[in-house]
Each structure stands twice: as C-alpha cells, then as structure tokens.
C-alpha cells in the first residue's frame, strides 16, 4: 500500500466560515497517483473542523453555521476558558477534526451534492489541513 500526505494552508476571512476544500483534496488524490483506496482529511486545530455536506447551494453551509451558533452561543456565563473562544472549541469537537472519503478510479467517490469543507469557528486565521491518501 502506498501512502502520500500533502499539507495545505488556507486563510479564513470571518469568525465562522465553511470553506469548500473539495478541489484541493481532489488535487492531492490526483497527484498521489492512487486509483483505489481512501483519503483522510485532517485539521490540526482545536477551534476548527472538517465536514462533508452540500456544496451546491451556499444556503446549506450558511444554515449549518447558523444552527451551530444557536446550539452553542459565543458567550455563556458558565464558560471558564479564559481565551473567550469556548464556543469554537465546542463546535470543533461536535463537528470533528477529520473526514475519510473513498477513492474509486483515481477520484473522490463523493455523492453528487457532497463537498468537503474546512470549518472555521474562531477566525479570521491562517489554518492548515492535511490530506493523507492511501491505497494502490
Ligand atoms: Zn481557546
């Protein structure tokens, strides 16, 4: 089995933002030369996350961010973390810091409406994510 890892650097522009990174992940798969296997997309941050959802209608990421912000308010009297970004930590844990996508015939085997998003919860910041492609 072959393993190829690629690092990506992106800049978020607002405190909460979902950035479509499907084309970057696709390029990592293409460059790896791996035809069948999987790709793990991982972000090494405690206030960001990776998710897969619809990237056809921009209202979907908007509504996901709105729902997360209603579930997890930015300010709560009970928060203890002194950085003031407890909501971002909670959102990161809820959404999760990685996704795994299958690779078929050298392409990401995503559904028609699916895209891969880097989720920023404490931006704007410079961020990193890794794509590890494994297979043959
Ligand atoms: Zn913090």
mmCIF file with all atom_site columns, C-alpha atoms and ligand atoms in Angstrom:
data_model
loop_
_atom_site.group_PDB
_atom_site.id
_atom_site.type_symbol
_atom_site.label_atom_id
_atom_site.label_alt_id
_atom_site.label_comp_id
_atom_site.label_asym_id
_atom_site.label_entity_id
_atom_site.label_seq_id
_atom_site.pdbx_PDB_ins_code
_atom_site.Cartn_x
_atom_site.Cartn_y
_atom_site.Cartn_z
_atom_site.occupancy
_atom_site.B_iso_or_equiv
_atom_site.pdbx_formal_charge
_atom_site.auth_seq_id
_atom_site.auth_comp_id
_atom_site.auth_asym_id
_atom_site.auth_atom_id
_atom_site.pdbx_PDB_model_num
ATOM   1   C  CA  . UNK A 1 1   ? 0.000   0.000  0.000   1.00 0.00 ? 1   UNK A CA  1
ATOM   2   C  CA  . UNK A 1 2   ? 1.197   3.487  -0.927  1.00 0.00 ? 2   UNK A CA  1
ATOM   3   C  CA  . UNK A 1 3   ? 0.721   6.475  1.416   1.00 0.00 ? 3   UNK A CA  1
ATOM   4   C  CA  . UNK A 1 4   ? 1.040   10.092 0.245   1.00 0.00 ? 4   UNK A CA  1
ATOM   5   C  CA  . UNK A 1 5   ? 0.457   13.087 2.542   1.00 0.00 ? 5   UNK A CA  1
ATOM   6   C  CA  . UNK A 1 6   ? 0.041   16.676 1.436   1.00 0.00 ? 6   UNK A CA  1
ATOM   7   C  CA  . UNK A 1 7   ? -0.236  19.867 3.565   1.00 0.00 ? 7   UNK A CA  1
ATOM   8   C  CA  . UNK A 1 8   ? -2.489  22.774 2.631   1.00 0.00 ? 8   UNK A CA  1
ATOM   9   C  CA  . UNK A 1 9   ? -2.519  26.316 4.050   1.00 0.00 ? 9   UNK A CA  1
ATOM   10  C  CA  . UNK A 1 10  ? -5.620  28.488 3.910   1.00 0.00 ? 10  UNK A CA  1
ATOM   11  C  CA  . UNK A 1 11  ? -6.807  31.775 5.400   1.00 0.00 ? 11  UNK A CA  1
ATOM   12  C  CA  . UNK A 1 12  ? -10.281 32.155 6.820   1.00 0.00 ? 12  UNK A CA  1
ATOM   13  C  CA  . UNK A 1 13  ? -11.984 35.514 6.490   1.00 0.00 ? 13  UNK A CA  1
ATOM   14  C  CA  . UNK A 1 14  ? -14.597 35.524 9.230   1.00 0.00 ? 14  UNK A CA  1
ATOM   15  C  CA  . UNK A 1 15  ? -15.094 34.126 12.731  1.00 0.00 ? 15  UNK A CA  1
ATOM   16  C  CA  . UNK A 1 16  ? -17.395 31.349 11.485  1.00 0.00 ? 16  UNK A CA  1
ATOM   17  C  CA  . UNK A 1 17  ? -16.911 30.143 7.932   1.00 0.00 ? 17  UNK A CA  1
ATOM   18  C  CA  . UNK A 1 18  ? -17.175 26.957 5.898   1.00 0.00 ? 18  UNK A CA  1
ATOM   19  C  CA  . UNK A 1 19  ? -14.534 26.862 3.153   1.00 0.00 ? 19  UNK A CA  1
ATOM   20  C  CA  . UNK A 1 20  ? -15.032 24.414 0.288   1.00 0.00 ? 20  UNK A CA  1
ATOM   21  C  CA  . UNK A 1 21  ? -11.743 22.460 0.016   1.00 0.00 ? 21  UNK A CA  1
ATOM   22  C  CA  . UNK A 1 22  ? -13.003 19.723 -2.331  1.00 0.00 ? 22  UNK A CA  1
ATOM   23  C  CA  . UNK A 1 23  ? -10.774 20.808 -5.226  1.00 0.00 ? 23  UNK A CA  1
ATOM   24  C  CA  . UNK A 1 24  ? -7.643  20.807 -3.017  1.00 0.00 ? 24  UNK A CA  1
ATOM   25  C  CA  . UNK A 1 25  ? -8.436  17.313 -1.731  1.00 0.00 ? 25  UNK A CA  1
ATOM   26  C  CA  . UNK A 1 26  ? -9.151  16.179 -5.287  1.00 0.00 ? 26  UNK A CA  1
ATOM   27  C  CA  . UNK A 1 27  ? -5.778  17.529 -6.444  1.00 0.00 ? 27  UNK A CA  1
ATOM   28  C  CA  . UNK A 1 28  ? -3.989  15.640 -3.650  1.00 0.00 ? 28  UNK A CA  1
ATOM   29  C  CA  . UNK A 1 29  ? -5.684  12.424 -4.782  1.00 0.00 ? 29  UNK A CA  1
ATOM   30  C  CA  . UNK A 1 30  ? -4.797  13.090 -8.414  1.00 0.00 ? 30  UNK A CA  1
ATOM   31  C  CA  . UNK A 1 31  ? -1.139  13.886 -7.614  1.00 0.00 ? 31  UNK A CA  1
ATOM   32  C  CA  . UNK A 1 32  ? -0.794  10.749 -5.475  1.00 0.00 ? 32  UNK A CA  1
ATOM   33  C  CA  . UNK A 1 33  ? -1.487  8.524  -8.471  1.00 0.00 ? 33  UNK A CA  1
ATOM   34  C  CA  . UNK A 1 34  ? -3.526  6.249  -6.190  1.00 0.00 ? 34  UNK A CA  1
ATOM   35  C  CA  . UNK A 1 35  ? -6.530  4.766  -8.005  1.00 0.00 ? 35  UNK A CA  1
ATOM   36  C  CA  . UNK A 1 36  ? -8.281  2.837  -5.264  1.00 0.00 ? 36  UNK A CA  1
ATOM   37  C  CA  . UNK A 1 37  ? -8.137  3.459  -1.530  1.00 0.00 ? 37  UNK A CA  1
ATOM   38  C  CA  . UNK A 1 38  ? -9.140  6.329  0.694   1.00 0.00 ? 38  UNK A CA  1
ATOM   39  C  CA  . UNK A 1 39  ? -8.267  9.895  1.631   1.00 0.00 ? 39  UNK A CA  1
ATOM   40  C  CA  . UNK A 1 40  ? -8.246  11.227 5.168   1.00 0.00 ? 40  UNK A CA  1
ATOM   41  C  CA  . UNK A 1 41  ? -8.692  14.986 5.533   1.00 0.00 ? 41  UNK A CA  1
ATOM   42  C  CA  . UNK A 1 42  ? -7.469  16.158 8.929   1.00 0.00 ? 42  UNK A CA  1
ATOM   43  C  CA  . UNK A 1 43  ? -7.160  19.558 10.586  1.00 0.00 ? 43  UNK A CA  1
ATOM   44  C  CA  . UNK A 1 44  ? -4.718  20.011 13.498  1.00 0.00 ? 44  UNK A CA  1
ATOM   45  C  CA  . UNK A 1 45  ? -6.689  22.771 15.226  1.00 0.00 ? 45  UNK A CA  1
ATOM   46  C  CA  . UNK A 1 46  ? -8.849  22.877 18.361  1.00 0.00 ? 46  UNK A CA  1
ATOM   47  C  CA  . UNK A 1 47  ? -11.225 25.571 17.087  1.00 0.00 ? 47  UNK A CA  1
ATOM   48  C  CA  . UNK A 1 48  ? -11.787 24.330 13.530  1.00 0.00 ? 48  UNK A CA  1
ATOM   49  C  CA  . UNK A 1 49  ? -13.194 21.173 11.952  1.00 0.00 ? 49  UNK A CA  1
ATOM   50  C  CA  . UNK A 1 50  ? -13.695 19.181 8.760   1.00 0.00 ? 50  UNK A CA  1
ATOM   51  C  CA  . UNK A 1 51  ? -17.090 18.108 7.451   1.00 0.00 ? 51  UNK A CA  1
ATOM   52  C  CA  . UNK A 1 52  ? -18.803 16.804 4.331   1.00 0.00 ? 52  UNK A CA  1
ATOM   53  C  CA  . UNK A 1 53  ? -22.078 18.342 3.220   1.00 0.00 ? 53  UNK A CA  1
ATOM   54  C  CA  . UNK A 1 54  ? -23.836 20.001 0.302   1.00 0.00 ? 54  UNK A CA  1
ATOM   55  C  CA  . UNK A 1 55  ? -21.717 22.463 -1.686  1.00 0.00 ? 55  UNK A CA  1
ATOM   56  C  CA  . UNK A 1 56  ? -24.253 23.133 -4.459  1.00 0.00 ? 56  UNK A CA  1
ATOM   57  C  CA  . UNK A 1 57  ? -26.464 25.594 -2.562  1.00 0.00 ? 57  UNK A CA  1
ATOM   58  C  CA  . UNK A 1 58  ? -24.465 28.123 -0.470  1.00 0.00 ? 58  UNK A CA  1
ATOM   59  C  CA  . UNK A 1 59  ? -27.508 28.396 1.821   1.00 0.00 ? 59  UNK A CA  1
ATOM   60  C  CA  . UNK A 1 60  ? -26.639 24.977 3.272   1.00 0.00 ? 60  UNK A CA  1
ATOM   61  C  CA  . UNK A 1 61  ? -23.274 25.970 4.848   1.00 0.00 ? 61  UNK A CA  1
ATOM   62  C  CA  . UNK A 1 62  ? -24.936 29.214 5.989   1.00 0.00 ? 62  UNK A CA  1
ATOM   63  C  CA  . UNK A 1 63  ? -27.715 27.289 7.713   1.00 0.00 ? 63  UNK A CA  1
ATOM   64  C  CA  . UNK A 1 64  ? -25.282 24.813 9.300   1.00 0.00 ? 64  UNK A CA  1
ATOM   65  C  CA  . UNK A 1 65  ? -23.276 27.701 10.803  1.00 0.00 ? 65  UNK A CA  1
ATOM   66  C  CA  . UNK A 1 66  ? -26.489 29.390 11.965  1.00 0.00 ? 66  UNK A CA  1
ATOM   67  C  CA  . UNK A 1 67  ? -27.683 26.180 13.642  1.00 0.00 ? 67  UNK A CA  1
ATOM   68  C  CA  . UNK A 1 68  ? -24.320 25.578 15.341  1.00 0.00 ? 68  UNK A CA  1
ATOM   69  C  CA  . UNK A 1 69  ? -24.319 29.159 16.661  1.00 0.00 ? 69  UNK A CA  1
ATOM   70  C  CA  . UNK A 1 70  ? -27.826 28.725 18.047  1.00 0.00 ? 70  UNK A CA  1
ATOM   71  C  CA  . UNK A 1 71  ? -26.890 25.421 19.701  1.00 0.00 ? 71  UNK A CA  1
ATOM   72  C  CA  . UNK A 1 72  ? -23.605 26.795 21.057  1.00 0.00 ? 72  UNK A CA  1
ATOM   73  C  CA  . UNK A 1 73  ? -23.724 30.514 21.972  1.00 0.00 ? 73  UNK A CA  1
ATOM   74  C  CA  . UNK A 1 74  ? -20.491 32.524 21.796  1.00 0.00 ? 74  UNK A CA  1
ATOM   75  C  CA  . UNK A 1 75  ? -20.947 33.872 25.321  1.00 0.00 ? 75  UNK A CA  1
ATOM   76  C  CA  . UNK A 1 76  ? -22.323 31.953 28.310  1.00 0.00 ? 76  UNK A CA  1
ATOM   77  C  CA  . UNK A 1 77  ? -21.975 32.889 31.970  1.00 0.00 ? 77  UNK A CA  1
ATOM   78  C  CA  . UNK A 1 78  ? -20.750 29.371 32.793  1.00 0.00 ? 78  UNK A CA  1
ATOM   79  C  CA  . UNK A 1 79  ? -17.774 29.266 30.415  1.00 0.00 ? 79  UNK A CA  1
ATOM   80  C  CA  . UNK A 1 80  ? -14.398 29.125 32.262  1.00 0.00 ? 80  UNK A CA  1
ATOM   81  C  CA  . UNK A 1 81  ? -11.847 29.056 29.404  1.00 0.00 ? 81  UNK A CA  1
ATOM   82  C  CA  . UNK A 1 82  ? -10.048 32.419 29.605  1.00 0.00 ? 82  UNK A CA  1
ATOM   83  C  CA  . UNK A 1 83  ? -9.395  32.802 25.855  1.00 0.00 ? 83  UNK A CA  1
ATOM   84  C  CA  . UNK A 1 84  ? -13.081 33.584 25.332  1.00 0.00 ? 84  UNK A CA  1
ATOM   85  C  CA  . UNK A 1 85  ? -13.480 31.088 22.499  1.00 0.00 ? 85  UNK A CA  1
ATOM   86  C  CA  . UNK A 1 86  ? -15.162 28.201 24.310  1.00 0.00 ? 86  UNK A CA  1
ATOM   87  C  CA  . UNK A 1 87  ? -17.919 28.102 21.696  1.00 0.00 ? 87  UNK A CA  1
ATOM   88  C  CA  . UNK A 1 88  ? -15.290 27.462 18.985  1.00 0.00 ? 88  UNK A CA  1
ATOM   89  C  CA  . UNK A 1 89  ? -13.782 24.573 20.987  1.00 0.00 ? 89  UNK A CA  1
ATOM   90  C  CA  . UNK A 1 90  ? -17.245 23.041 21.478  1.00 0.00 ? 90  UNK A CA  1
ATOM   91  C  CA  . UNK A 1 91  ? -18.120 23.360 17.775  1.00 0.00 ? 91  UNK A CA  1
ATOM   92  C  CA  . UNK A 1 92  ? -14.784 21.769 16.806  1.00 0.00 ? 92  UNK A CA  1
ATOM   93  C  CA  . UNK A 1 93  ? -15.478 18.731 18.993  1.00 0.00 ? 93  UNK A CA  1
ATOM   94  C  CA  . UNK A 1 94  ? -19.064 18.439 17.808  1.00 0.00 ? 94  UNK A CA  1
ATOM   95  C  CA  . UNK A 1 95  ? -18.210 18.544 14.091  1.00 0.00 ? 95  UNK A CA  1
ATOM   96  C  CA  . UNK A 1 96  ? -14.900 16.643 14.378  1.00 0.00 ? 96  UNK A CA  1
ATOM   97  C  CA  . UNK A 1 97  ? -11.414 17.292 13.035  1.00 0.00 ? 97  UNK A CA  1
ATOM   98  C  CA  . UNK A 1 98  ? -11.331 14.734 10.206  1.00 0.00 ? 98  UNK A CA  1
ATOM   99  C  CA  . UNK A 1 99  ? -13.255 13.026 7.416   1.00 0.00 ? 99  UNK A CA  1
ATOM   100 C  CA  . UNK A 1 100 ? -12.496 9.907  5.389   1.00 0.00 ? 100 UNK A CA  1
ATOM   101 C  CA  . UNK A 1 101 ? -13.505 9.648  1.730   1.00 0.00 ? 101 UNK A CA  1
ATOM   102 C  CA  . UNK A 1 102 ? -13.229 6.592  -0.511  1.00 0.00 ? 102 UNK A CA  1
ATOM   103 C  CA  . UNK A 1 103 ? -11.270 6.798  -3.747  1.00 0.00 ? 103 UNK A CA  1
ATOM   104 C  CA  . UNK A 1 104 ? -12.566 4.993  -6.810  1.00 0.00 ? 104 UNK A CA  1
ATOM   105 C  CA  . UNK A 1 105 ? -10.795 5.053  -10.196 1.00 0.00 ? 105 UNK A CA  1
ATOM   106 C  CA  . UNK A 1 106 ? -8.481  7.847  -9.032  1.00 0.00 ? 106 UNK A CA  1
ATOM   107 C  CA  . UNK A 1 107 ? -11.317 10.172 -7.971  1.00 0.00 ? 107 UNK A CA  1
ATOM   108 C  CA  . UNK A 1 108 ? -13.005 11.064 -4.690  1.00 0.00 ? 108 UNK A CA  1
ATOM   109 C  CA  . UNK A 1 109 ? -16.129 8.929  -4.528  1.00 0.00 ? 109 UNK A CA  1
ATOM   110 C  CA  . UNK A 1 110 ? -18.378 11.733 -3.225  1.00 0.00 ? 110 UNK A CA  1
ATOM   111 C  CA  . UNK A 1 111 ? -22.115 11.959 -3.826  1.00 0.00 ? 111 UNK A CA  1
ATOM   112 C  CA  . UNK A 1 112 ? -23.365 14.399 -6.464  1.00 0.00 ? 112 UNK A CA  1
ATOM   113 C  CA  . UNK A 1 113 ? -24.146 17.154 -3.973  1.00 0.00 ? 113 UNK A CA  1
ATOM   114 C  CA  . UNK A 1 114 ? -21.345 16.495 -1.493  1.00 0.00 ? 114 UNK A CA  1
ATOM   115 C  CA  . UNK A 1 115 ? -18.341 18.706 -0.926  1.00 0.00 ? 115 UNK A CA  1
ATOM   116 C  CA  . UNK A 1 116 ? -15.611 18.739 1.722   1.00 0.00 ? 116 UNK A CA  1
ATOM   117 C  CA  . UNK A 1 117 ? -15.482 21.797 3.965   1.00 0.00 ? 117 UNK A CA  1
ATOM   118 C  CA  . UNK A 1 118 ? -12.891 23.269 6.289   1.00 0.00 ? 118 UNK A CA  1
ATOM   119 C  CA  . UNK A 1 119 ? -14.968 24.736 9.139   1.00 0.00 ? 119 UNK A CA  1
ATOM   120 C  CA  . UNK A 1 120 ? -13.569 27.834 10.823  1.00 0.00 ? 120 UNK A CA  1
ATOM   121 C  CA  . UNK A 1 121 ? -15.025 28.671 14.238  1.00 0.00 ? 121 UNK A CA  1
ATOM   122 C  CA  . UNK A 1 122 ? -12.525 31.237 15.559  1.00 0.00 ? 122 UNK A CA  1
ATOM   123 C  CA  . UNK A 1 123 ? -11.314 33.186 12.559  1.00 0.00 ? 123 UNK A CA  1
ATOM   124 C  CA  . UNK A 1 124 ? -10.064 35.001 10.751  1.00 0.00 ? 124 UNK A CA  1
ATOM   125 C  CA  . UNK A 1 125 ? -6.829  32.968 10.973  1.00 0.00 ? 125 UNK A CA  1
ATOM   126 C  CA  . UNK A 1 126 ? -4.198  31.148 8.958   1.00 0.00 ? 126 UNK A CA  1
ATOM   127 C  CA  . UNK A 1 127 ? -5.011  27.449 9.015   1.00 0.00 ? 127 UNK A CA  1
ATOM   128 C  CA  . UNK A 1 128 ? -3.558  24.132 7.910   1.00 0.00 ? 128 UNK A CA  1
ATOM   129 C  CA  . UNK A 1 129 ? -5.090  20.849 6.897   1.00 0.00 ? 129 UNK A CA  1
ATOM   130 C  CA  . UNK A 1 130 ? -3.567  17.567 5.772   1.00 0.00 ? 130 UNK A CA  1
ATOM   131 C  CA  . UNK A 1 131 ? -4.739  15.103 3.156   1.00 0.00 ? 131 UNK A CA  1
ATOM   132 C  CA  . UNK A 1 132 ? -3.383  11.576 3.511   1.00 0.00 ? 132 UNK A CA  1
ATOM   133 C  CA  . UNK A 1 133 ? -4.085  9.376  0.509   1.00 0.00 ? 133 UNK A CA  1
ATOM   134 C  CA  . UNK A 1 134 ? -3.702  5.622  0.997   1.00 0.00 ? 134 UNK A CA  1
ATOM   135 C  CA  . UNK A 1 135 ? -4.139  2.796  -1.449  1.00 0.00 ? 135 UNK A CA  1
ATOM   136 C  CA  . UNK A 1 136 ? -2.858  1.341  -4.697  1.00 0.00 ? 136 UNK A CA  1
HETATM 137 ZN ZN1 . LIG B 2 .   ? -9.256  28.554 23.358  1.00 0.00 ? 1   LIG B ZN1 1
#
